[in-house]
Amino acid sequence: MASNHPAFGFSWGHSALEAEFATASDGTLRLVRLALPHSQLRSSGGTPIGDPESADLESALPLVELTALGHGSGWSGPRFTGTAFGSRLRYRDHRSGSESLTVELHDPVTGLTAFVELSSPTGLPVLRSRVRLRNDGTEPLVVQSVSSLLLGGLPSPDALDVHRARNDWLAECRWYAEPLRAAVADISRDVHQHDSRAALVLAGRGSWSSDGHLPMGALVERGGGRAWAWQVESPAGWRWDLGERGHGTYLALNGPRDAEHQWRVRLAPGAEHTTVPAALALGSGLDEAMGALTSYRRAVRRPHPDHSALPVVFNDYMNTLMGDPTTEKLLPLIDAAAEAGAEYFCIDSGWYDDDTEGWWDSVGEWLPSPRRFPDGGIQAVLERIRERGMVPGLWLEPEVVGVRSPVASALPPEAFFQRDGVRLAEQGRHQLDLRHPAARAHLDKAVDRIVGDWGVGYLKLDYNVVIDPGTCAPGDLAPGAGLLGHAQAYLDWLSDVLDRHPGLVIENCASGGMRMDGATLAVAQLQSTSDQQDPLRYPPIAASAPTAVPPEQGAVWAYPQPEFEDDLITFTLGGALLGRIHLSGHLNRMSGQQLALVRDAVDTYKAIRGDLARAVPFWPLGLPGWTDEWLALGMRVPDGPSYVSVWRRDGESELRLPVRHLAGRRAAAMVLHPSAPSAGAAIWDGDALRVSLPHAPGALLIRLTAGE
């Protein structure tokens, strides 16, 4: 069948997703329909993105857009559409399986071949895409940008709201929405016979992949209720843009590009390059689309027992030792944490600090401080943790080496980030380049000593500097390419560590949630959600974190203190019960009654954590605002109960919360936390949950069980 024939097309999909492809008048193959199967559409009331019998194929996008030196775009503007390569790539072949589809495209001018590698886990309405380029020509190509996933034919910008999430240190996951028309004005396309050049563009930069914004977004159709949520799975640079095409909307998802990230790669004849993946989830509303993304993240991540066990972790840092651990300070905390029900005990930063000038710019050897652990060394403390029935953990910041560290001179200069032959330094630290064998061998030696020799079973891996735009090692064409190369090598190193130590649990942290991306979440077992120290400001972070992290991976601090009133203790603990509870606080200084409150919350968590490992999130009050007086997060267990965490920081003492998937059904509401009846109440009225919290701050964890 000729690839440039207007009738050429094919379909692919499974029980939860259908995709149809067709050739437009210019001969390019396009994704013209992406939707739930018709049987599901009839039952859910949904409609497809486009229908090949009635949709304007010209509103769809070519499967790939890319730019290279000497091959730019067909017009000027911020949109990533209309590239020269995009208009020239022609269909050659496709190969499909039950969960995968590869489409082969070819450019007759340069000889470049593009393989669009699509996949979708069976049963999930999620499309994942990446593009592999191979230079089959006779001349080298310098690629400046290439799409990971493109989709046109979405509803008009008039009908869509776009959702984004600001993500800053101590203020992560702050979602906000606006009409797409606020960014992409109506220019009277029919009058000009031309699409608008405007686009809503969002990009991440530097080595903190989620600094500024999460590498995510969503569109929700007003009135119709359809939603599309996406993530760019890049551990370094990323970009997405939305704009108007034809009478609809397009979405372009990209990894790093030359314009934003100083990223370029040279493809010699025969050379290949593969983009970072991107994923798009469909749903009948934002909650459903986010739930599909949650299930997808579980399907593509590295398997690990921690994802189903969900052990309780105590970490000595937050509002407690704050980087100043000693044997004297740790031993009573270890005993108190064990009594409270912790199953892991992590010694955070400072355990290596034996320098009177401070540890910040001297780290890198990862050897324990004799001054801090005088009797029996750190091994005696680790043994105390094991004696109390817990698994010991340690904090590391593996990618950095302090400028005063002996490691800075012991390793070759090429093992560090550099530009123009100069080793980079940020905040008194050098950055290791994990593509270099000496850098990797140094970290392997440290981890194998800590895990293999000392018996540590948990590593909190932090990262507290930002390198922007990257590194230019020999072979790097641009610093953004060096940065992405290192970031991918770092994840490969993590995978290798887990292969050697399969029982090890790794927590990903970068000053809290500054490296909260899909690529890293697919390897690490846990993700720090914030460094926020104020218990009254943590709830909007905890309530929004499941947009980015499955609940069993999202580490939420719970740091009750002996000086807190009982209401604040239960409030602080309650905020973590639908995530991954990370205990801290001076538990050893608490009264028996206060410690009983902590034990009660931990016991509640242990009773429900098996459900959390398979639950998907929903938000009865919508995604929370940073200053909202009331906040709510729900977890819906397939064929099981639903859980709702409710926080009251101020405002009226009663609130009615809609729970749409139970509306019109009989259900029983039970308050699981706190156990004191005076703390609050919850009643199911047949359509919604009526909650009473007489004291602010106050929090409840409620279980809803549907009746017949």
XYZ file of C-alpha atoms in Angstrom:
708
model
C 0.000 0.000 0.000
C 1.488 3.350 -0.956
C 2.328 5.456 2.079
C 1.270 8.741 0.440
C -2.213 7.572 -0.502
C -4.892 9.638 1.324
C -6.686 6.460 2.415
C -3.630 4.850 3.985
C -3.982 4.154 7.686
C -4.045 1.561 10.433
C -5.171 1.163 14.039
C -3.579 -0.204 17.197
C -4.545 -0.560 20.834
C -6.003 -2.801 23.509
C -8.973 -3.034 25.861
C -8.438 0.421 27.382
C -6.964 2.482 24.520
C -7.453 2.818 20.786
C -5.164 4.704 18.409
C -5.722 5.314 14.708
C -3.209 6.598 12.204
C -3.813 8.101 8.769
C -1.871 9.858 6.033
C -2.566 13.545 5.481
C -2.510 15.310 2.110
C 1.199 16.108 2.449
C 2.017 12.409 2.814
C 2.939 12.491 6.501
C 1.552 9.847 8.820
C -0.413 11.263 11.759
C -2.073 10.065 14.942
C -5.646 11.088 14.228
C -7.539 9.349 17.008
C -6.608 8.447 20.570
C -9.466 7.403 22.816
C -11.081 4.847 25.035
C -12.562 1.972 23.030
C -16.084 2.613 21.763
C -17.553 0.120 24.252
C -16.058 2.061 27.149
C -17.067 5.374 25.628
C -20.705 4.299 25.548
C -20.623 3.295 29.217
C -18.639 6.322 30.415
C -20.185 8.968 28.205
C -16.762 9.906 26.836
C -15.871 10.883 23.288
C -12.662 10.328 21.332
C -10.042 12.965 20.648
C -10.887 12.748 16.969
C -12.842 10.588 14.582
C -11.130 9.745 11.274
C -14.468 9.843 9.477
C -15.154 13.455 10.450
C -12.001 14.976 11.925
C -9.808 17.364 9.963
C -6.649 15.330 9.361
C -4.747 18.551 8.836
C -5.374 19.417 12.512
C -3.403 16.350 13.515
C 0.380 16.503 13.740
C 3.072 14.457 12.008
C 4.341 11.678 14.277
C 7.750 13.367 14.637
C 9.001 16.935 14.582
C 12.700 17.708 14.794
C 15.202 20.386 13.907
C 18.842 20.063 12.921
C 21.449 22.571 11.832
C 20.535 23.482 8.285
C 17.033 22.035 8.673
C 14.855 24.334 10.719
C 11.160 25.173 10.814
C 8.801 26.377 8.141
C 7.892 29.457 10.163
C 9.044 31.569 13.107
C 7.592 31.389 16.597
C 7.754 29.461 19.872
C 5.655 26.487 18.718
C 7.317 23.143 18.107
C 5.394 22.382 14.913
C 5.944 22.774 11.202
C 9.583 21.638 11.071
C 11.279 20.775 7.793
C 11.900 17.209 8.898
C 8.351 16.828 10.168
C 6.989 17.583 6.727
C 9.440 15.256 4.942
C 9.454 12.070 7.017
C 7.550 9.362 5.159
C 6.053 6.116 6.379
C 8.056 2.969 5.675
C 6.724 0.266 7.948
C 5.194 -0.525 11.318
C 5.424 -3.460 13.704
C 2.906 -3.995 16.469
C 2.386 -6.138 19.529
C -0.236 -6.261 22.256
C 1.416 -3.429 24.222
C 3.805 -1.873 21.702
C 3.925 -0.304 18.270
C 6.969 0.868 16.314
C 6.448 3.083 13.272
C 9.379 3.558 10.894
C 9.662 6.875 9.046
C 12.330 8.003 6.583
C 13.575 11.320 5.194
C 14.627 10.919 1.531
C 16.660 14.153 1.591
C 19.125 13.365 4.391
C 18.641 9.618 4.838
C 17.539 10.048 8.463
C 15.299 7.262 9.786
C 13.003 7.822 12.774
C 11.475 4.988 14.770
C 8.450 6.124 16.786
C 8.274 3.650 19.682
C 4.807 3.671 21.246
C 3.671 1.534 24.153
C 0.699 1.197 26.474
C 0.292 -1.197 29.416
C -2.713 -3.449 28.857
C -5.785 -2.173 30.637
C -4.547 1.413 31.035
C -5.621 4.438 28.940
C -2.029 5.707 28.781
C 0.190 6.180 25.733
C 3.960 6.297 26.139
C 6.177 7.471 23.307
C 9.818 7.991 22.483
C 11.642 8.475 19.188
C 14.822 6.735 18.069
C 16.788 8.446 15.306
C 19.286 6.693 13.055
C 21.382 8.483 10.491
C 21.241 6.277 7.426
C 22.649 9.040 5.235
C 26.185 9.815 4.154
C 26.647 13.137 5.992
C 26.596 13.920 9.720
C 23.569 15.667 11.223
C 23.580 17.963 14.260
C 20.168 17.498 15.879
C 18.891 20.461 17.930
C 15.496 19.184 19.040
C 13.268 16.181 18.559
C 9.791 15.454 19.852
C 8.981 12.636 22.247
C 5.199 12.704 21.766
C 2.950 14.799 19.539
C -0.810 14.985 19.485
C -3.148 17.231 17.545
C -6.892 17.203 17.065
C -7.719 18.083 20.670
C -10.746 20.331 21.315
C -10.596 24.050 20.617
C -8.665 26.219 23.104
C -12.027 27.866 23.826
C -13.129 24.681 25.608
C -9.974 23.829 27.543
C -8.396 24.704 30.879
C -4.698 23.998 31.282
C -3.269 22.820 34.612
C 0.351 23.289 35.696
C 2.202 22.684 38.971
C 4.698 25.149 40.364
C 7.379 23.258 42.236
C 9.708 25.248 44.444
C 11.857 24.398 47.442
C 9.550 24.079 50.486
C 6.515 24.711 48.248
C 6.172 21.719 45.965
C 3.239 20.546 43.817
C 1.275 23.830 43.710
C -1.193 23.220 40.884
C -2.978 26.111 39.215
C -5.296 26.374 36.234
C -6.278 28.923 33.618
C -8.159 28.902 30.305
C -5.886 27.955 27.437
C -7.266 30.983 25.617
C -5.488 33.206 28.163
C -2.202 32.197 26.530
C -3.326 31.419 22.971
C -5.533 34.255 21.739
C -8.191 33.843 19.071
C -6.710 35.675 16.045
C -9.601 34.939 13.642
C -7.868 32.059 11.927
C -10.451 31.863 9.159
C -9.749 35.477 8.234
C -5.953 35.054 8.158
C -5.972 31.508 6.771
C -3.113 30.813 9.155
C -2.693 29.254 12.565
C -1.695 31.429 15.464
C 2.027 31.473 16.196
C 1.351 31.722 19.932
C 2.000 28.825 22.250
C 1.885 28.150 25.957
C 5.406 26.870 26.633
C 6.753 25.385 29.854
C 10.330 24.174 30.252
C 12.557 22.851 33.009
C 16.271 23.526 33.146
C 19.374 22.517 35.021
C 20.137 19.416 37.033
C 17.048 19.794 39.267
C 14.529 18.254 36.876
C 11.461 19.583 38.710
C 12.762 22.966 39.832
C 10.196 25.665 39.056
C 7.513 23.349 37.716
C 6.781 19.639 37.708
C 7.575 18.074 34.305
C 3.846 17.486 33.920
C 0.645 19.168 32.803
C -3.008 18.519 32.084
C -5.878 19.718 29.932
C -9.493 19.499 31.069
C -12.455 20.085 28.790
C -15.006 22.449 30.249
C -18.471 20.948 30.137
C -17.488 17.699 28.447
C -15.253 16.641 31.309
C -12.571 14.885 29.260
C -9.022 15.217 30.542
C -5.511 14.588 29.270
C -2.617 14.462 31.762
C 1.026 14.026 30.788
C 4.568 13.728 32.078
C 7.934 14.128 30.373
C 10.203 11.412 31.763
C 13.451 13.340 31.703
C 15.996 13.442 34.542
C 17.376 16.672 33.063
C 15.852 19.191 30.620
C 12.307 19.039 29.284
C 9.694 21.182 27.542
C 6.069 21.029 26.532
C 3.915 23.421 24.528
C 0.271 23.840 23.675
C -1.144 25.810 20.780
C -3.956 26.107 18.258
C -3.824 24.097 15.048
C -6.671 24.208 12.605
C -9.751 24.505 14.783
C -8.299 22.371 17.552
C -5.420 22.198 19.999
C -2.085 20.434 19.748
C 0.291 19.151 22.443
C 4.051 18.709 21.933
C 6.191 16.947 24.556
C 9.980 17.199 24.362
C 13.129 16.423 26.253
C 15.950 18.990 26.229
C 16.385 21.280 23.224
C 19.077 23.593 21.941
C 17.076 26.781 22.462
C 16.178 26.200 26.125
C 18.849 23.792 27.346
C 21.935 24.138 25.104
C 21.358 20.545 23.987
C 22.658 19.228 20.670
C 23.852 15.833 19.461
C 25.893 14.982 16.386
C 24.719 11.936 14.474
C 27.488 10.581 12.311
C 26.431 8.173 9.556
C 25.134 5.053 11.273
C 24.813 6.739 14.697
C 21.635 6.688 16.772
C 19.948 8.823 19.412
C 16.823 8.044 21.470
C 14.699 10.718 23.124
C 13.473 10.658 26.699
C 10.002 9.079 26.921
C 6.790 10.984 27.500
C 3.442 9.611 28.642
C -0.124 10.823 28.116
C -3.102 9.575 30.159
C -6.771 9.935 29.230
C -9.696 10.194 31.609
C -13.276 11.382 31.924
C -12.012 14.008 34.372
C -8.777 15.178 35.970
C -9.012 12.679 38.839
C -9.435 9.777 36.428
C -6.530 10.880 34.252
C -4.288 11.280 37.311
C -5.378 7.853 38.509
C -4.389 6.363 35.157
C -0.967 8.025 35.438
C -0.598 6.525 38.923
C -1.297 3.026 37.612
C 1.030 3.603 34.669
C 3.888 4.654 36.970
C 3.463 1.405 38.856
C 3.510 -0.581 35.628
C 6.771 0.857 34.266
C 8.889 1.157 37.419
C 11.527 -1.286 38.596
C 9.927 -4.052 40.740
C 10.880 -3.981 44.422
C 9.426 -5.527 47.624
C 9.260 -2.080 49.214
C 6.409 -1.092 46.900
C 4.097 -3.572 48.614
C 5.603 -3.676 52.137
C 5.598 0.116 52.790
C 7.683 -0.034 55.995
C 7.582 2.954 58.372
C 10.777 5.020 58.227
C 12.126 7.199 61.042
C 14.608 9.843 59.878
C 16.532 11.861 62.468
C 16.806 15.081 60.446
C 13.628 17.102 60.140
C 13.034 19.417 63.101
C 15.148 17.017 65.183
C 18.917 16.537 64.855
C 19.101 18.664 61.688
C 22.407 17.235 60.473
C 24.079 16.924 63.889
C 23.951 13.201 64.781
C 26.094 11.709 67.530
C 26.008 8.420 69.396
C 24.720 10.216 72.478
C 21.857 11.866 70.604
C 20.944 8.870 68.450
C 20.644 6.070 71.002
C 17.574 7.442 72.851
C 15.969 8.361 69.515
C 16.508 4.824 68.233
C 14.804 3.362 71.284
C 11.867 5.797 71.037
C 11.440 5.225 67.300
C 11.310 1.468 67.824
C 8.731 1.897 70.581
C 6.642 4.064 68.249
C 6.590 1.286 65.617
C 9.248 2.422 63.113
C 10.717 -0.332 60.953
C 13.604 1.597 59.368
C 15.836 4.166 61.079
C 17.785 6.522 58.806
C 20.677 8.603 60.098
C 20.585 11.724 57.974
C 23.348 14.184 57.068
C 26.337 14.904 59.288
C 27.434 11.375 60.233
C 30.702 11.846 58.254
C 31.425 15.345 59.645
C 34.737 15.351 61.488
C 35.907 18.720 60.149
C 36.096 21.779 62.379
C 35.624 23.992 59.302
C 32.260 22.394 58.450
C 31.238 19.500 56.253
C 29.494 21.236 53.355
C 32.581 21.704 51.171
C 34.523 18.682 52.465
C 32.132 15.806 51.672
C 32.960 12.990 49.308
C 34.845 10.266 51.175
C 31.767 9.010 53.037
C 33.668 7.773 56.080
C 32.152 8.046 59.584
C 33.311 10.701 62.032
C 35.281 9.284 64.999
C 34.452 12.444 66.925
C 30.705 11.904 66.565
C 30.836 8.148 67.213
C 33.624 7.664 69.787
C 32.664 4.300 71.308
C 32.493 1.512 68.769
C 32.127 3.914 65.857
C 29.055 4.222 63.684
C 28.848 0.423 63.466
C 27.823 0.327 67.144
C 24.940 2.702 66.410
C 23.892 0.691 63.358
C 23.931 -2.448 65.483
C 21.701 -0.744 68.081
C 19.199 -0.036 65.304
C 19.208 -3.705 64.318
C 18.890 -4.809 67.956
C 15.716 -2.741 68.213
C 14.244 -4.594 65.233
C 14.772 -1.872 62.625
C 16.749 -1.688 59.382
C 19.540 0.939 59.508
C 19.794 3.672 56.893
C 22.234 6.447 56.004
C 22.092 9.708 54.056
C 24.427 10.290 51.109
C 24.856 13.003 48.522
C 26.695 10.812 46.027
C 27.076 13.119 43.028
C 28.968 15.911 44.803
C 32.528 16.209 46.101
C 33.489 19.139 48.299
C 36.269 21.379 47.017
C 38.231 20.616 50.233
C 37.648 16.874 50.058
C 40.634 14.577 49.380
C 38.498 12.980 46.673
C 38.618 16.218 44.658
C 42.324 15.684 43.972
C 42.315 11.881 44.023
C 40.004 11.506 41.036
C 41.031 12.597 37.522
C 39.718 15.979 36.319
C 37.656 14.217 33.642
C 35.543 12.566 36.371
C 33.904 15.934 37.132
C 31.628 18.354 35.321
C 33.654 20.821 33.254
C 33.281 23.497 30.631
C 36.016 24.917 28.437
C 38.470 22.735 30.322
C 37.547 24.250 33.704
C 36.189 22.042 36.485
C 32.855 23.464 37.650
C 32.172 24.401 41.270
C 28.823 25.262 42.847
C 28.442 26.224 46.506
C 31.833 24.772 47.349
C 31.154 21.475 45.578
C 32.274 19.780 42.402
C 29.864 17.582 40.446
C 30.807 14.032 39.503
C 30.125 12.896 35.948
C 28.832 9.335 36.287
C 29.743 8.556 32.683
C 33.389 8.451 33.754
C 34.536 5.062 35.097
C 36.581 6.618 37.920
C 33.558 8.510 39.235
C 31.425 5.398 39.110
C 34.099 3.243 40.746
C 34.426 5.775 43.580
C 30.695 5.594 44.338
C 30.571 1.817 43.951
C 33.320 1.488 46.538
C 31.485 3.779 48.969
C 28.103 2.072 48.570
C 29.492 -1.458 48.713
C 31.284 -0.543 51.952
C 28.189 1.033 53.510
C 25.680 -1.569 52.336
C 27.829 -4.649 51.963
C 30.216 -4.251 54.906
C 28.178 -2.172 57.369
C 24.816 -3.819 56.649
C 22.921 -0.612 55.827
C 19.607 -1.396 54.133
C 18.334 2.089 53.288
C 20.035 4.962 51.481
C 18.613 8.463 51.316
C 20.316 9.954 48.257
C 20.202 13.743 48.310
C 21.291 16.361 45.779
C 21.547 19.981 46.903
C 23.272 21.893 44.082
C 22.084 22.951 40.643
C 24.391 22.708 37.629
C 23.078 24.762 34.741
C 23.234 24.175 31.804
C 25.512 21.145 32.204
C 28.949 19.838 31.257
C 31.067 19.547 28.135
C 33.205 16.457 28.518
C 35.141 15.152 25.519
C 32.557 14.005 22.999
C 29.816 16.345 24.253
C 28.625 18.756 21.598
C 26.815 20.997 24.101
C 26.456 21.192 27.912
C 22.799 20.174 27.879
C 23.717 16.918 26.177
C 26.393 16.325 28.794
C 23.905 16.942 31.583
C 21.363 14.492 30.174
C 24.114 11.946 29.590
C 25.225 12.174 33.218
C 21.648 12.043 34.546
C 20.923 8.891 32.572
C 24.239 7.380 33.701
C 23.288 8.176 37.308
C 20.031 6.218 36.944
C 21.949 3.379 35.306
C 24.316 3.408 38.298
C 21.347 3.247 40.693
C 19.973 0.258 38.811
C 23.339 -1.458 39.012
C 23.513 -0.805 42.778
C 20.067 -2.371 43.208
C 21.115 -5.342 41.091
C 24.042 -5.946 43.452
C 22.012 -5.244 46.597
C 18.413 -6.269 45.779
C 17.129 -5.724 49.316
C 18.384 -2.147 49.483
C 15.766 0.640 49.605
C 16.674 3.952 47.933
C 14.992 7.271 48.640
C 15.412 9.960 45.995
C 15.805 13.466 47.397
C 16.992 16.761 45.953
C 16.450 19.424 48.585
C 13.066 17.770 48.986
C 11.141 17.444 45.712
C 13.447 19.200 43.258
C 14.125 16.047 41.262
C 10.647 14.534 41.125
C 10.501 13.128 37.590
C 9.177 9.961 36.021
C 12.588 8.654 34.971
C 13.933 8.730 38.529
C 10.712 7.414 40.070
C 10.966 4.364 37.831
C 14.230 3.378 39.570
C 14.098 4.687 43.163
C 11.712 3.188 45.706
C 10.805 6.418 47.518
C 10.624 10.096 46.634
C 11.050 12.942 49.092
C 8.155 15.354 48.665
C 9.529 18.389 50.546
C 11.885 19.874 53.129
C 8.997 21.929 54.544
C 9.446 22.276 58.333
C 6.163 24.008 59.190
C 3.419 21.418 59.896
C 0.749 23.962 58.901
C 2.276 24.437 55.446
C 2.874 20.776 54.633
C -0.793 19.751 53.994
C -1.107 21.253 50.480
C 2.134 19.493 49.518
C 1.002 16.168 50.990
C -2.430 16.478 49.384
C -1.006 17.251 45.910
C 2.004 14.917 45.926
C 0.042 11.950 44.460
C -0.262 13.901 41.202
C 3.458 13.247 40.754
C 4.223 10.208 42.922
C 2.276 7.011 43.705
C 1.290 7.086 47.398
C 3.555 4.180 48.318
C 6.561 6.143 46.997
C 5.748 9.633 48.289
C 7.683 10.279 51.524
C 5.730 12.732 53.709
C 7.282 14.056 56.902
C 5.454 13.575 60.214
C 7.478 15.343 62.904
C 5.465 15.629 66.139
C 7.231 17.379 69.011
C 6.893 17.136 72.812
C 5.980 20.839 72.999
C 3.010 20.370 70.634
C -0.561 20.271 71.911
C -2.303 16.955 71.252
C -4.328 18.430 68.370
C -1.158 19.546 66.577
C 0.481 16.161 67.163
C -2.437 14.315 65.543
C -2.612 16.956 62.776
C 1.081 16.505 61.981
C 0.821 12.718 61.964
C -2.466 12.581 60.075
C -1.085 14.443 57.067
C 1.231 11.553 56.193
C -1.175 8.626 56.472
C -2.128 8.505 52.775
C 1.486 8.730 51.646
C 4.665 7.117 52.853
C 4.932 8.130 56.508
C 8.379 9.465 57.443
C 8.561 9.905 61.204
C 10.838 12.398 62.874
C 10.699 14.562 65.982
C 12.090 14.276 69.507
C 10.053 11.200 70.385
C 12.452 10.382 73.220
C 11.372 13.548 75.045
C 7.649 12.840 74.799
C 5.365 11.856 77.628
C 3.779 8.429 77.623
C 0.490 9.931 76.462
C 2.144 11.767 73.563
C 4.073 8.699 72.441
C 0.814 6.739 72.559
C -0.630 9.210 70.003
C 2.332 8.508 67.733
C 1.977 4.743 68.134
C -1.732 4.978 67.429
C -1.109 6.813 64.122
C 1.612 4.363 63.084
C -0.663 1.407 63.878
C -3.408 2.994 61.768
C -0.991 3.421 58.891
C 0.138 -0.197 59.103
C -3.482 -1.323 58.991
C -4.193 0.467 55.686
C -0.844 0.459 53.864
C -1.675 -2.688 51.934
C -4.572 -0.795 50.354
C -2.419 2.266 49.583
C -0.072 0.167 47.458
C -2.847 -0.303 44.874
C -5.045 2.764 45.417
C -5.453 5.666 43.001
C -5.909 9.269 44.168
C -8.850 11.632 43.930
C -9.474 15.116 45.274
C -12.969 15.792 46.696
C -12.316 19.551 46.881
C -10.166 19.732 43.758
C -6.405 20.129 43.800
C -5.522 22.246 46.844
C -4.403 25.851 46.883
C -1.425 26.901 48.971
C -3.540 28.953 51.404
C -6.773 26.913 51.399
C -8.384 26.617 54.820
C -9.728 23.116 54.104
C -7.912 20.480 52.051
C -8.791 16.910 51.143
C -7.075 13.944 49.513
C -8.762 10.653 48.707
C -7.480 7.199 47.822
C -9.770 4.815 45.973
C -8.953 1.119 46.246
C -10.149 -1.008 43.303
C -12.859 -3.347 44.605
C -12.229 -2.013 48.107
C -12.798 0.937 50.413
C -11.962 4.572 49.839
C -9.927 6.702 52.224
C -10.142 10.457 52.671
C -7.699 12.674 54.561
C -9.167 16.023 55.549
C -7.239 18.977 56.938
C -8.730 22.089 58.513
C -6.278 24.954 58.980
C -8.899 27.670 59.556
C -12.445 28.602 58.573
C -15.779 27.067 59.465
C -15.772 23.918 61.562
C -17.947 21.849 59.178
C -17.691 21.060 55.483
C -19.449 18.870 52.914
C -17.111 16.945 50.599
C -18.394 15.365 47.376
C -17.152 11.843 46.665
C -18.390 11.367 43.126
C -17.688 7.671 42.660
C -19.914 6.893 45.673
C -22.636 9.466 45.005
C -26.109 7.970 45.280
C -24.860 4.816 46.978
C -25.029 3.599 50.529
C -21.738 3.880 52.375
C -20.413 3.764 55.920
C -17.930 6.372 57.146
C -15.463 5.583 59.925
C -12.863 7.923 61.410
C -9.567 6.013 61.649
C -7.371 8.850 62.904
C -7.278 10.301 65.466
C -8.905 7.820 67.807
C -10.279 10.446 70.235
C -14.020 10.943 69.510
C -13.763 14.647 70.348
C -11.311 15.275 67.511
C -13.969 15.278 64.795
C -16.672 13.345 63.023
C -17.654 12.205 59.523
C -21.082 11.150 58.225
C -22.055 9.893 54.756
C -25.306 11.542 53.666
C -25.890 9.484 50.520
C -24.133 11.837 48.099
C -21.292 13.420 50.041
C -19.217 13.260 53.198
C -20.125 15.669 56.007
C -17.064 16.392 58.118
C -16.831 18.197 61.431
C -13.498 19.373 62.818
C -14.140 21.500 65.918
C -10.501 22.492 66.415
C -8.056 24.104 63.993
C -5.582 22.870 63.094
C -7.291 19.517 62.821
C -7.116 16.490 60.583
C -9.100 13.291 60.078
C -8.457 10.093 58.179
C -11.784 8.543 57.146
C -12.565 5.176 55.608
C -15.597 4.932 53.334
C -16.999 1.466 52.698
C -19.708 1.144 50.079
C -22.807 -0.867 50.950
C -25.144 -2.828 48.731
